[in-house]
Tab-separated table of C-alpha atoms and ligand atoms in Angstrom:
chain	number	residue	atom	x	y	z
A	110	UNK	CA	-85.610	99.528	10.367
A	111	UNK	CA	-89.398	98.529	11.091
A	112	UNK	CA	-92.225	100.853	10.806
A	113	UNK	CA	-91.900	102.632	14.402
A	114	UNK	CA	-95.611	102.614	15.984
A	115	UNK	CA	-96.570	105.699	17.053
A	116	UNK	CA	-99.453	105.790	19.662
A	117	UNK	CA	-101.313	108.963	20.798
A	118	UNK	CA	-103.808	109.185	23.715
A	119	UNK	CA	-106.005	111.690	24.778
A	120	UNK	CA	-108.758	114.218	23.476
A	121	UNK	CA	-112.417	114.580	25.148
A	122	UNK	CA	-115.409	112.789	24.569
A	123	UNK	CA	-116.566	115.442	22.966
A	124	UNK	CA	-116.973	114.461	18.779
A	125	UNK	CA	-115.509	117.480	17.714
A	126	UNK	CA	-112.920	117.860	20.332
A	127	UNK	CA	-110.016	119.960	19.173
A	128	UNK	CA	-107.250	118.151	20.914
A	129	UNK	CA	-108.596	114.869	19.705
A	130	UNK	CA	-108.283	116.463	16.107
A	131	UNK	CA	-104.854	117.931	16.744
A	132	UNK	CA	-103.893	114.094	17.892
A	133	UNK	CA	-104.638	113.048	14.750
A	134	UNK	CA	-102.936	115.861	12.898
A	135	UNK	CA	-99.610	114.378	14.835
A	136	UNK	CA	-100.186	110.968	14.040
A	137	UNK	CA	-101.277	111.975	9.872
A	138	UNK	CA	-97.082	113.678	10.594
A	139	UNK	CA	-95.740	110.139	12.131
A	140	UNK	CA	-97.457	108.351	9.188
A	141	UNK	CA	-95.766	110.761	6.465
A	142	UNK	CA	-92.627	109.738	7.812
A	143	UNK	CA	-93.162	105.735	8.148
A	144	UNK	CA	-95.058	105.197	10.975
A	145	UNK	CA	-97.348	103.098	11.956
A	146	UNK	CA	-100.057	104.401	14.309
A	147	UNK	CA	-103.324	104.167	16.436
A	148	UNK	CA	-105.271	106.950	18.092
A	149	UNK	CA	-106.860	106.411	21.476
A	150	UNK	CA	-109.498	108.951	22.294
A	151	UNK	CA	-113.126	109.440	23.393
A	152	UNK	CA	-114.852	105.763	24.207
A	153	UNK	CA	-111.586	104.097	23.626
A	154	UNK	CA	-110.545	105.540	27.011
A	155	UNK	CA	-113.568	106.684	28.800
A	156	UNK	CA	-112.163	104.217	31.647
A	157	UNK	CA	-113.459	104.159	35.195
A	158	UNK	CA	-111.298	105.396	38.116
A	159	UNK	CA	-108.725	103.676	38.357
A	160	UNK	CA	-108.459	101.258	40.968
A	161	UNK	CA	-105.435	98.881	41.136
A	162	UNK	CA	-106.939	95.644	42.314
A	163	UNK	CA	-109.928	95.895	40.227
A	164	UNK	CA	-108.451	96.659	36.837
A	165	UNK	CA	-108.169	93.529	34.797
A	166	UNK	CA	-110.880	92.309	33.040
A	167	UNK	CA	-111.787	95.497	30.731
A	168	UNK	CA	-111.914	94.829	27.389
A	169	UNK	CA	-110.991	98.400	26.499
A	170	UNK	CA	-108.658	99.124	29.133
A	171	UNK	CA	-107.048	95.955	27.300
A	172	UNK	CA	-106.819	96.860	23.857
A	173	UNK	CA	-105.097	100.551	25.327
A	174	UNK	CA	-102.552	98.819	26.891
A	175	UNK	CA	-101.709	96.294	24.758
A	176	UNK	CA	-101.402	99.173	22.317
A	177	UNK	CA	-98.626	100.852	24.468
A	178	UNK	CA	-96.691	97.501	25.075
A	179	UNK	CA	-96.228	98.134	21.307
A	180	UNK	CA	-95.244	101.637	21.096
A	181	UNK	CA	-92.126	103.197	20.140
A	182	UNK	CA	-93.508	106.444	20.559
A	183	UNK	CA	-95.886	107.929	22.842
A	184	UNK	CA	-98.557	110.932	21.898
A	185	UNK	CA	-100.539	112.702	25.202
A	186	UNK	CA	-103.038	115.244	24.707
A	187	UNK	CA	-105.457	117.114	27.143
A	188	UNK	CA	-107.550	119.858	27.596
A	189	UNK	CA	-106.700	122.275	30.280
A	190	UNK	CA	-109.845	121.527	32.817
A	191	UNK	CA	-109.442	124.242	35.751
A	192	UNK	CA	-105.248	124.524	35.003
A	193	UNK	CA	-104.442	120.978	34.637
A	194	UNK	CA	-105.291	117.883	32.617
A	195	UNK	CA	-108.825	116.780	32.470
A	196	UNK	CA	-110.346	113.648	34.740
A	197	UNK	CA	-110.410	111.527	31.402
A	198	UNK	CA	-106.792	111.691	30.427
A	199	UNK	CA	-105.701	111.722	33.645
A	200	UNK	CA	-107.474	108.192	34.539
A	201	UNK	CA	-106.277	106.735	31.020
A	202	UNK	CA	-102.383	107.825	32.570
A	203	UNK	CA	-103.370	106.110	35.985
A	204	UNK	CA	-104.240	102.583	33.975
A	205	UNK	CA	-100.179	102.924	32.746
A	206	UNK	CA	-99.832	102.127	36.625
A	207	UNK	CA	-100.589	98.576	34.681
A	208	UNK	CA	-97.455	98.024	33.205
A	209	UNK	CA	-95.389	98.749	36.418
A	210	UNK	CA	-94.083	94.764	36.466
A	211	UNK	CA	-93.649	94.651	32.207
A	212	UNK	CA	-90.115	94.408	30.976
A	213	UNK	CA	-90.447	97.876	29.920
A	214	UNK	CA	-92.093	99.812	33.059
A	215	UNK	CA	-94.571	102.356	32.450
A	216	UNK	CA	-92.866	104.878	29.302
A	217	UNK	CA	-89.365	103.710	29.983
A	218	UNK	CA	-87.423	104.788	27.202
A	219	UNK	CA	-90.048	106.150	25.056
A	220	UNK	CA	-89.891	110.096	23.288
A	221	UNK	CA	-93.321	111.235	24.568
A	222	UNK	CA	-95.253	114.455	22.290
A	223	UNK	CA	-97.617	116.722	24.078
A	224	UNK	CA	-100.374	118.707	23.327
A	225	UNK	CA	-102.557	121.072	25.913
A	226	UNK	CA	-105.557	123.038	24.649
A	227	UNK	CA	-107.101	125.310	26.771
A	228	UNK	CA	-109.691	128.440	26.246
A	229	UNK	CA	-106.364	130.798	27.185
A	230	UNK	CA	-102.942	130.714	27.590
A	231	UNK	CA	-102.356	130.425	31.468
A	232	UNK	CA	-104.381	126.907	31.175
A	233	UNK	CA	-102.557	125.723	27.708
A	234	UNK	CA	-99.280	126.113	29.534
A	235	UNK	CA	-100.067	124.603	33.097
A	236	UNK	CA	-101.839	121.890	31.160
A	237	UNK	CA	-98.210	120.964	29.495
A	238	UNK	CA	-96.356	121.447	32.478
A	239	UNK	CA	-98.431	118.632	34.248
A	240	UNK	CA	-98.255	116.621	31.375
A	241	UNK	CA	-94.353	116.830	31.253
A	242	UNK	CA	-94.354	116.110	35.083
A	243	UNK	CA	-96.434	113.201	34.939
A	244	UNK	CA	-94.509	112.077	31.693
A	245	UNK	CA	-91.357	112.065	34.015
A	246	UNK	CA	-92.906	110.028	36.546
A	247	UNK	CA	-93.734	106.960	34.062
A	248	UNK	CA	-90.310	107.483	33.002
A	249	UNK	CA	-90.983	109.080	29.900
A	250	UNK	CA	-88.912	111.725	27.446
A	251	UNK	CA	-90.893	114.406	26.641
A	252	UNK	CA	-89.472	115.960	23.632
A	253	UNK	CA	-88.067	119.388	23.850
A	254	UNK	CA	-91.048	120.786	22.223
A	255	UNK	CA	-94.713	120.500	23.264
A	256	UNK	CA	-97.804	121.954	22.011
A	257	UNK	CA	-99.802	124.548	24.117
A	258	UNK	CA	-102.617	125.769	22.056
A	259	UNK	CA	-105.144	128.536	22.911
A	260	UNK	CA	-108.170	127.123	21.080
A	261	UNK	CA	-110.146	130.348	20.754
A	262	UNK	CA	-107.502	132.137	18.987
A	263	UNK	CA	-108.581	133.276	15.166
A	264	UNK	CA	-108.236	130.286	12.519
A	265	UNK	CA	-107.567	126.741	12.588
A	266	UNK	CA	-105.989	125.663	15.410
A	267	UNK	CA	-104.068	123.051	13.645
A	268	UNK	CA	-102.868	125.329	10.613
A	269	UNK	CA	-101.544	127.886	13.357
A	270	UNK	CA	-99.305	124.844	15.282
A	271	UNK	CA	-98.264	122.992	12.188
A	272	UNK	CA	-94.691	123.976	12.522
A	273	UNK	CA	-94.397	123.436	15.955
A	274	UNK	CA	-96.424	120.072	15.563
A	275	UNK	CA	-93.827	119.293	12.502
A	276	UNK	CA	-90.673	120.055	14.708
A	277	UNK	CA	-92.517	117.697	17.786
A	278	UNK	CA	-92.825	115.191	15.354
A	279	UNK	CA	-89.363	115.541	14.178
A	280	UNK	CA	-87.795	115.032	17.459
A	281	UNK	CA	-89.560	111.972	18.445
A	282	UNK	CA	-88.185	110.802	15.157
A	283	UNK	CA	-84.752	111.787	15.636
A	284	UNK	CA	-85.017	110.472	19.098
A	285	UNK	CA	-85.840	106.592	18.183
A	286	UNK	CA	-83.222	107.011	15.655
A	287	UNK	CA	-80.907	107.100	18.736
B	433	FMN	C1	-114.709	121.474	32.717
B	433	FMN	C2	-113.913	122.437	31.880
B	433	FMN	C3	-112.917	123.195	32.464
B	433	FMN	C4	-112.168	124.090	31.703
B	433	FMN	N1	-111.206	124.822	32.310
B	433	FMN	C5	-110.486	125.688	31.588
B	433	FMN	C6	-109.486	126.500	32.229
B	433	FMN	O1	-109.224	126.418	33.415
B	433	FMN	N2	-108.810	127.391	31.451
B	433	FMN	C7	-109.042	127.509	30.117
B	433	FMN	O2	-108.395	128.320	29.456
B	433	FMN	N3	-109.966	126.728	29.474
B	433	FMN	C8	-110.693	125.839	30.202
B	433	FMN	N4	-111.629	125.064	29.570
B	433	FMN	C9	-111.770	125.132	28.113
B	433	FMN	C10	-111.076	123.958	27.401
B	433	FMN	O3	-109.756	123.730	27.912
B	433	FMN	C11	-110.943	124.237	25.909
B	433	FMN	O4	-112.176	124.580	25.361
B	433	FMN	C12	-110.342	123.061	25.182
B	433	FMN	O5	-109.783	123.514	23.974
B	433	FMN	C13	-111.378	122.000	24.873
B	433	FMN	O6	-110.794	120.946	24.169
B	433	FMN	P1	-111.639	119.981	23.221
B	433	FMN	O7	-112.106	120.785	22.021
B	433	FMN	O8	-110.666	118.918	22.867
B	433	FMN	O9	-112.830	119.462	24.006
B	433	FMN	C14	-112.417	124.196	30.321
B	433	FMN	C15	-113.419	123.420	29.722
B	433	FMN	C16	-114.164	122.560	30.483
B	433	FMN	C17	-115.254	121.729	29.816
């Protein structure tokens, strides 16, 4: 079987941004086990509002979805802004609006990881939520386990999820062995 690429979007612009770094824990995971992968955070999807008439012609907005065309495997993270997803992740899921007409619309098919962080619980968990609800509507499968991490909890936020982030991992593998 081909390497299975692995794509994860998500994170803040922020250079240090905790969910950005847990992305990239996931995606160090899909490597160990034979994947290939890309990370799309910060600049690569600082995107402007999506508008669906005026949305060829980015470069960036390009590359992102020419990177999921290729996936096999779909990685979302967010921070929980006010309870829900943040402004920047949420535009980056409006541009999959893109691939509506592709062979394979939207996530069709595709195990989908998530990851909320949030400065508490209430907003880790409401984050996921929306991010399982709008991985539904693009026709994803979110795996059975997602990721809600409190961020201000003692220690390294991604020493504390590793399991969990091992057993996410582990299910989007066993799913594209289907
Ligand atoms: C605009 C804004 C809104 C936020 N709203 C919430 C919130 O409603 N609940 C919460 O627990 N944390 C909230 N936070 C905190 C972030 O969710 C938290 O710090 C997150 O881990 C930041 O992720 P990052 O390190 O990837 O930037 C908010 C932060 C910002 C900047």
């Amino acid at each position: 079987m081909r390497a299975p690429h692995v794509v994860a979007l998500g994170g803040t612009l922020r250079p240090e941004s905790a969910t950005g770094r847990l992305l990239a824990a996931a995606l160090g995971m899909a490597e160990a086990r034979g994947a290939r992968t890309t990370l799309l955070t910060g600049d690569a999807i600082a995107f402007p509002h999506y508008e669906p008439d005026a949305a060829a012609g980015n470069a960036a907005v390009g590359r992102y979805l020419d990177a999921l065309r290729s996936a096999d495997a779909v990685i979302v993270g967010s921070p929980g802004y006010h309870g829900t997803l943040s402004g920047l992740v949420k535009t980056a899921l409006d541009y999959v609006e893109q691939l509506r007409t592709d062979e394979r619309v939207y996530f069709d098919g595709l195990p989908v990881g998530l990851i909320a962080t949030a400065a508490g619980w209430q907003a880790a968990v409401s984050t996921l939520h929306a991010l399982r609800t709008i991985t539904h509507s693009l026709r994803g499968w979110p795996t059975p386990m997602g990721l809600a991490i409190n961020t201000t909890e003692p220690g390294d936020c991604i020493g504390r999820c590793g399991p969990q982030m091992e057993v996410m991992v582990g299910q989007i593998f066993d799913f594209l062995r289907c």
